[in-house]
Amino acid sequence: MAAAAIALQLPLGVHLGISTAVFAAVAFTALWFCLPGRDEEADAEATAEPVELKTAVRRGVSPRTVMILIALTLIAMAGAIAEDAGNSWATLYLSESLGAAAAIAPLGFIALVGAQFIGRMLGDGMTDRFGQRAVARVGGLIAAAGMTLALLFPSVPGTIAGFAAVGFGIATLIPAAMHAADELPGLRPGAGLTIVSWLLRLGFLLSPPFVGFIADTESLRAGLIVAPAAAAVAVLLAGVLEKRRPRG
């Protein structure tokens, strides 16, 4: 919608007014389809005392489980870092570094989140068929190869395709890491998931200033190397994820 508004030269106030009306209508429509009442069991788990969480982490947790938890956190952070590279920098890189028109520059971000949406819609089926490990490895390779080629041979269409490759490739990384962490032995249900969910946000927090620093000292093109590098880390650590489960 923003790219279309730019192309049509809509004033910002008009665009934001249309967006507000559209998404308010979507929200109120969705409200009619929500289940009534509270999820009491889920609420009880969500409000667990911090002391219980600490006890869960300390009791019966082997060093191997701790190492796997660290690896899963790094996989989730890799997905967050690669995603943020497109969220924060795709439009700026296309417009300022590659000279894309104002209506074309947002397509890098659109390509990333659009491909990520497709990847997550297909992710369950691919995971059921091939396993978390294979899907994460292939996805990481797609993301790393696509963005590396886009940075080595910079062009507007190639860069848009590169961000699309990143979005599709990393689509299952964070969900897979969260799922695997929630099933780690020696931890209370939800404890591993909580830890990974907390720590993966470091990727979103640290990535923008890091890329910005490299952009100031070198170039934004050099800073965007974090995206294929993060995908490569996920490929290397994907061995901690689950193989394909036998049918039946």
CSV table of C-alpha atoms in Angstrom, one decimal:
chain,number,residue,atom,x,y,z
A,1,MET,CA,0.0,0.0,0.0
A,2,ALA,CA,2.8,2.4,0.8
A,3,ALA,CA,4.6,1.7,-2.5
A,4,ALA,CA,1.3,2.3,-4.4
A,5,ALA,CA,0.7,5.5,-2.5
A,6,ILE,CA,4.2,6.7,-3.4
A,7,ALA,CA,3.6,5.8,-7.1
A,8,LEU,CA,0.3,7.7,-7.0
A,9,GLN,CA,1.8,10.6,-5.2
A,10,LEU,CA,-0.8,10.5,-2.4
A,11,PRO,CA,-0.3,12.9,0.4
A,12,LEU,CA,0.9,11.1,3.6
A,13,GLY,CA,-2.2,12.1,5.5
A,14,VAL,CA,-4.5,10.6,2.9
A,15,HIS,CA,-2.4,7.4,2.8
A,16,LEU,CA,-2.4,7.0,6.6
A,17,GLY,CA,-6.2,7.8,6.7
A,18,ILE,CA,-6.9,5.0,4.2
A,19,SER,CA,-4.6,2.6,6.0
A,20,THR,CA,-6.3,3.3,9.3
A,21,ALA,CA,-9.8,2.8,7.8
A,22,VAL,CA,-8.8,-0.5,6.1
A,23,PHE,CA,-7.0,-2.1,9.0
A,24,ALA,CA,-9.7,-1.0,11.5
A,25,ALA,CA,-12.3,-2.7,9.3
A,26,VAL,CA,-10.1,-5.8,9.1
A,27,ALA,CA,-9.7,-5.8,12.9
A,28,PHE,CA,-13.4,-5.4,13.7
A,29,THR,CA,-14.3,-8.1,11.1
A,30,ALA,CA,-11.8,-10.5,12.6
A,31,LEU,CA,-13.2,-9.8,16.1
A,32,TRP,CA,-16.5,-11.5,15.1
A,33,PHE,CA,-14.6,-14.7,14.4
A,34,CYS,CA,-12.6,-14.8,17.7
A,35,LEU,CA,-13.4,-17.6,20.2
A,36,PRO,CA,-15.3,-16.3,23.3
A,37,GLY,CA,-14.0,-16.4,26.8
A,38,ARG,CA,-10.5,-16.8,28.2
A,39,ASP,CA,-8.0,-19.5,27.7
A,40,GLU,CA,-7.6,-20.3,31.4
A,41,GLU,CA,-4.9,-23.0,31.0
A,42,ALA,CA,-2.8,-20.8,28.7
A,43,ASP,CA,-3.2,-17.8,30.9
A,44,ALA,CA,-1.9,-19.9,33.9
A,45,GLU,CA,1.2,-20.9,32.0
A,46,ALA,CA,1.8,-17.4,30.7
A,47,THR,CA,1.7,-16.0,34.2
A,48,ALA,CA,4.1,-18.5,35.8
A,49,GLU,CA,6.3,-17.1,38.5
A,50,PRO,CA,9.9,-16.2,37.6
A,51,VAL,CA,11.1,-18.4,40.5
A,52,GLU,CA,9.4,-21.4,38.9
A,53,LEU,CA,11.2,-20.7,35.6
A,54,LYS,CA,14.6,-20.5,37.4
A,55,THR,CA,13.9,-23.7,39.2
A,56,ALA,CA,13.0,-25.4,35.9
A,57,VAL,CA,16.2,-24.3,34.3
A,58,ARG,CA,18.4,-25.3,37.3
A,59,ARG,CA,16.8,-28.7,38.0
A,60,GLY,CA,17.9,-31.7,35.9
A,61,VAL,CA,19.4,-29.8,33.0
A,62,SER,CA,22.4,-31.5,31.5
A,63,PRO,CA,25.3,-29.6,29.9
A,64,ARG,CA,24.2,-31.0,26.5
A,65,THR,CA,20.8,-29.5,26.9
A,66,VAL,CA,22.3,-26.1,27.8
A,67,MET,CA,24.5,-26.3,24.6
A,68,ILE,CA,21.5,-27.2,22.5
A,69,LEU,CA,19.6,-24.3,24.0
A,70,ILE,CA,22.4,-22.0,23.1
A,71,ALA,CA,22.5,-23.3,19.6
A,72,LEU,CA,18.8,-22.9,19.2
A,73,THR,CA,19.0,-19.3,20.5
A,74,LEU,CA,21.7,-18.6,17.9
A,75,ILE,CA,19.5,-20.1,15.1
A,76,ALA,CA,16.6,-17.9,16.2
A,77,MET,CA,18.9,-14.8,16.4
A,78,ALA,CA,20.2,-15.6,12.9
A,79,GLY,CA,16.7,-15.5,11.6
A,80,ALA,CA,16.0,-12.2,13.4
A,81,ILE,CA,19.2,-10.6,12.1
A,82,ALA,CA,18.6,-11.7,8.5
A,83,GLU,CA,15.0,-10.5,8.7
A,84,ASP,CA,16.0,-7.1,10.2
A,85,ALA,CA,18.5,-6.5,7.4
A,86,GLY,CA,15.6,-6.3,5.0
A,87,ASN,CA,13.2,-4.6,7.4
A,88,SER,CA,15.5,-1.8,8.4
A,89,TRP,CA,17.8,-1.4,5.3
A,90,ALA,CA,16.2,-2.7,2.1
A,91,THR,CA,14.5,0.5,1.1
A,92,LEU,CA,17.4,2.7,2.0
A,93,TYR,CA,19.9,0.4,0.1
A,94,LEU,CA,17.8,0.3,-3.0
A,95,SER,CA,17.1,4.0,-3.1
A,96,GLU,CA,20.4,5.5,-2.0
A,97,SER,CA,23.0,2.9,-3.0
A,98,LEU,CA,21.3,1.6,-6.2
A,99,GLY,CA,19.3,4.6,-7.3
A,100,ALA,CA,15.9,2.9,-7.4
A,101,ALA,CA,12.9,5.1,-7.9
A,102,ALA,CA,10.8,6.0,-4.8
A,103,ALA,CA,8.0,3.7,-5.8
A,104,ILE,CA,10.4,0.8,-6.5
A,105,ALA,CA,12.7,1.0,-3.4
A,106,PRO,CA,10.1,-0.4,-1.0
A,107,LEU,CA,9.9,-3.6,-3.1
A,108,GLY,CA,12.9,-5.0,-1.4
A,109,PHE,CA,11.1,-5.0,2.0
A,110,ILE,CA,7.9,-6.2,0.3
A,111,ALA,CA,9.7,-9.1,-1.4
A,112,LEU,CA,11.3,-10.2,1.9
A,113,VAL,CA,8.1,-10.2,4.0
A,114,GLY,CA,6.0,-11.6,1.1
A,115,ALA,CA,8.4,-14.5,0.5
A,116,GLN,CA,8.6,-15.1,4.3
A,117,PHE,CA,4.8,-15.3,4.4
A,118,ILE,CA,4.9,-17.9,1.6
A,119,GLY,CA,7.7,-19.8,3.3
A,120,ARG,CA,5.7,-20.0,6.6
A,121,MET,CA,2.6,-21.1,4.9
A,122,LEU,CA,4.5,-23.9,3.2
A,123,GLY,CA,6.7,-24.5,6.3
A,124,ASP,CA,4.6,-27.0,8.1
A,125,GLY,CA,4.2,-29.3,5.1
A,126,MET,CA,7.9,-29.1,4.3
A,127,THR,CA,8.9,-29.8,7.9
A,128,ASP,CA,6.5,-32.8,8.1
A,129,ARG,CA,8.0,-34.2,4.9
A,130,PHE,CA,11.7,-33.4,5.3
A,131,GLY,CA,12.2,-32.5,9.0
A,132,GLN,CA,13.2,-29.3,10.7
A,133,ARG,CA,16.9,-29.9,10.1
A,134,ALA,CA,16.8,-30.3,6.3
A,135,VAL,CA,14.3,-27.4,5.9
A,136,ALA,CA,16.5,-25.1,8.0
A,137,ARG,CA,19.7,-26.1,6.1
A,138,VAL,CA,18.2,-25.7,2.6
A,139,GLY,CA,16.4,-22.5,3.6
A,140,GLY,CA,19.7,-21.1,5.1
A,141,LEU,CA,21.5,-21.9,1.9
A,142,ILE,CA,18.9,-20.3,-0.2
A,143,ALA,CA,19.1,-17.1,1.9
A,144,ALA,CA,22.9,-17.0,2.0
A,145,ALA,CA,23.3,-17.7,-1.7
A,146,GLY,CA,20.6,-15.3,-2.8
A,147,MET,CA,21.8,-12.4,-0.8
A,148,THR,CA,25.4,-13.0,-1.5
A,149,LEU,CA,24.8,-13.0,-5.3
A,150,ALA,CA,22.7,-9.8,-4.9
A,151,LEU,CA,25.6,-8.1,-3.1
A,152,LEU,CA,28.3,-9.3,-5.4
A,153,PHE,CA,26.4,-8.3,-8.5
A,154,PRO,CA,24.4,-5.3,-7.4
A,155,SER,CA,21.3,-4.3,-9.4
A,156,VAL,CA,17.8,-3.3,-8.5
A,157,PRO,CA,16.0,-6.5,-9.7
A,158,GLY,CA,18.8,-8.8,-8.4
A,159,THR,CA,18.6,-7.1,-5.0
A,160,ILE,CA,14.9,-7.4,-4.8
A,161,ALA,CA,15.2,-11.1,-5.6
A,162,GLY,CA,18.0,-11.4,-3.0
A,163,PHE,CA,15.8,-10.1,-0.3
A,164,ALA,CA,13.0,-12.4,-1.4
A,165,ALA,CA,15.5,-15.3,-1.1
A,166,VAL,CA,16.3,-14.2,2.4
A,167,GLY,CA,12.7,-14.0,3.4
A,168,PHE,CA,11.8,-17.4,2.0
A,169,GLY,CA,15.0,-19.1,3.3
A,170,ILE,CA,14.7,-17.9,7.0
A,171,ALA,CA,10.9,-18.4,7.2
A,172,THR,CA,11.1,-21.5,9.3
A,173,LEU,CA,14.2,-20.7,11.4
A,174,ILE,CA,12.5,-18.9,14.4
A,175,PRO,CA,9.5,-21.2,14.6
A,176,ALA,CA,11.7,-24.3,14.4
A,177,ALA,CA,14.0,-23.0,17.1
A,178,MET,CA,11.1,-22.2,19.3
A,179,HIS,CA,9.5,-25.6,18.8
A,180,ALA,CA,12.7,-27.5,19.5
A,181,ALA,CA,13.4,-25.4,22.6
A,182,ASP,CA,10.0,-26.2,24.0
A,183,GLU,CA,10.7,-29.9,23.8
A,184,LEU,CA,14.1,-30.0,25.4
A,185,PRO,CA,14.4,-32.6,28.1
A,186,GLY,CA,15.0,-31.4,31.7
A,187,LEU,CA,13.0,-28.2,31.3
A,188,ARG,CA,9.5,-27.4,32.3
A,189,PRO,CA,7.1,-27.0,29.4
A,190,GLY,CA,7.5,-23.4,28.1
A,191,ALA,CA,10.8,-22.8,29.8
A,192,GLY,CA,13.0,-23.4,26.8
A,193,LEU,CA,10.6,-21.5,24.6
A,194,THR,CA,10.6,-18.5,26.9
A,195,ILE,CA,14.4,-18.4,27.0
A,196,VAL,CA,14.8,-18.5,23.2
A,197,SER,CA,12.0,-16.0,22.8
A,198,TRP,CA,13.7,-13.6,25.2
A,199,LEU,CA,17.2,-13.9,23.7
A,200,LEU,CA,16.4,-13.9,20.0
A,201,ARG,CA,15.3,-10.3,20.4
A,202,LEU,CA,19.0,-9.4,20.9
A,203,GLY,CA,19.2,-10.0,17.1
A,204,PHE,CA,16.6,-7.3,16.4
A,205,LEU,CA,18.2,-5.0,18.9
A,206,LEU,CA,21.9,-5.4,17.9
A,207,SER,CA,21.6,-5.7,14.2
A,208,PRO,CA,20.5,-2.2,13.2
A,209,PRO,CA,23.4,-0.3,15.1
A,210,PHE,CA,25.9,-2.9,13.9
A,211,VAL,CA,24.9,-2.5,10.2
A,212,GLY,CA,24.6,1.2,10.6
A,213,PHE,CA,28.2,1.4,12.0
A,214,ILE,CA,29.5,-0.6,9.0
A,215,ALA,CA,27.5,1.6,6.7
A,216,ASP,CA,29.1,4.7,8.2
A,217,THR,CA,32.6,3.4,8.1
A,218,GLU,CA,32.5,1.4,4.9
A,219,SER,CA,29.2,1.2,3.0
A,220,LEU,CA,25.7,-0.1,3.4
A,221,ARG,CA,26.4,-2.8,0.9
A,222,ALA,CA,29.2,-4.1,3.2
A,223,GLY,CA,26.9,-3.9,6.2
A,224,LEU,CA,24.3,-6.1,4.6
A,225,ILE,CA,26.7,-8.9,4.6
A,226,VAL,CA,25.2,-9.7,8.0
A,227,ALA,CA,22.2,-11.3,6.2
A,228,PRO,CA,24.0,-14.1,4.4
A,229,ALA,CA,26.4,-14.5,7.3
A,230,ALA,CA,23.5,-15.0,9.7
A,231,ALA,CA,21.9,-17.5,7.3
A,232,ALA,CA,25.3,-19.4,7.1
A,233,VAL,CA,25.3,-19.6,10.9
A,234,ALA,CA,21.9,-21.2,10.9
A,235,VAL,CA,23.1,-23.8,8.3
A,236,LEU,CA,26.0,-24.7,10.5
A,237,LEU,CA,23.9,-25.1,13.7
A,238,ALA,CA,20.9,-26.8,12.1
A,239,GLY,CA,22.1,-30.2,13.3
A,240,VAL,CA,20.5,-29.5,16.7
A,241,LEU,CA,17.1,-29.4,15.0
A,242,GLU,CA,14.9,-32.5,14.6
A,243,LYS,CA,15.2,-34.9,11.7
A,244,ARG,CA,12.1,-36.1,9.9
A,245,ARG,CA,9.8,-38.1,12.1
A,246,PRO,CA,8.8,-41.5,10.8
A,247,ARG,CA,5.2,-41.6,9.6
A,248,GLY,CA,2.7,-43.4,11.7
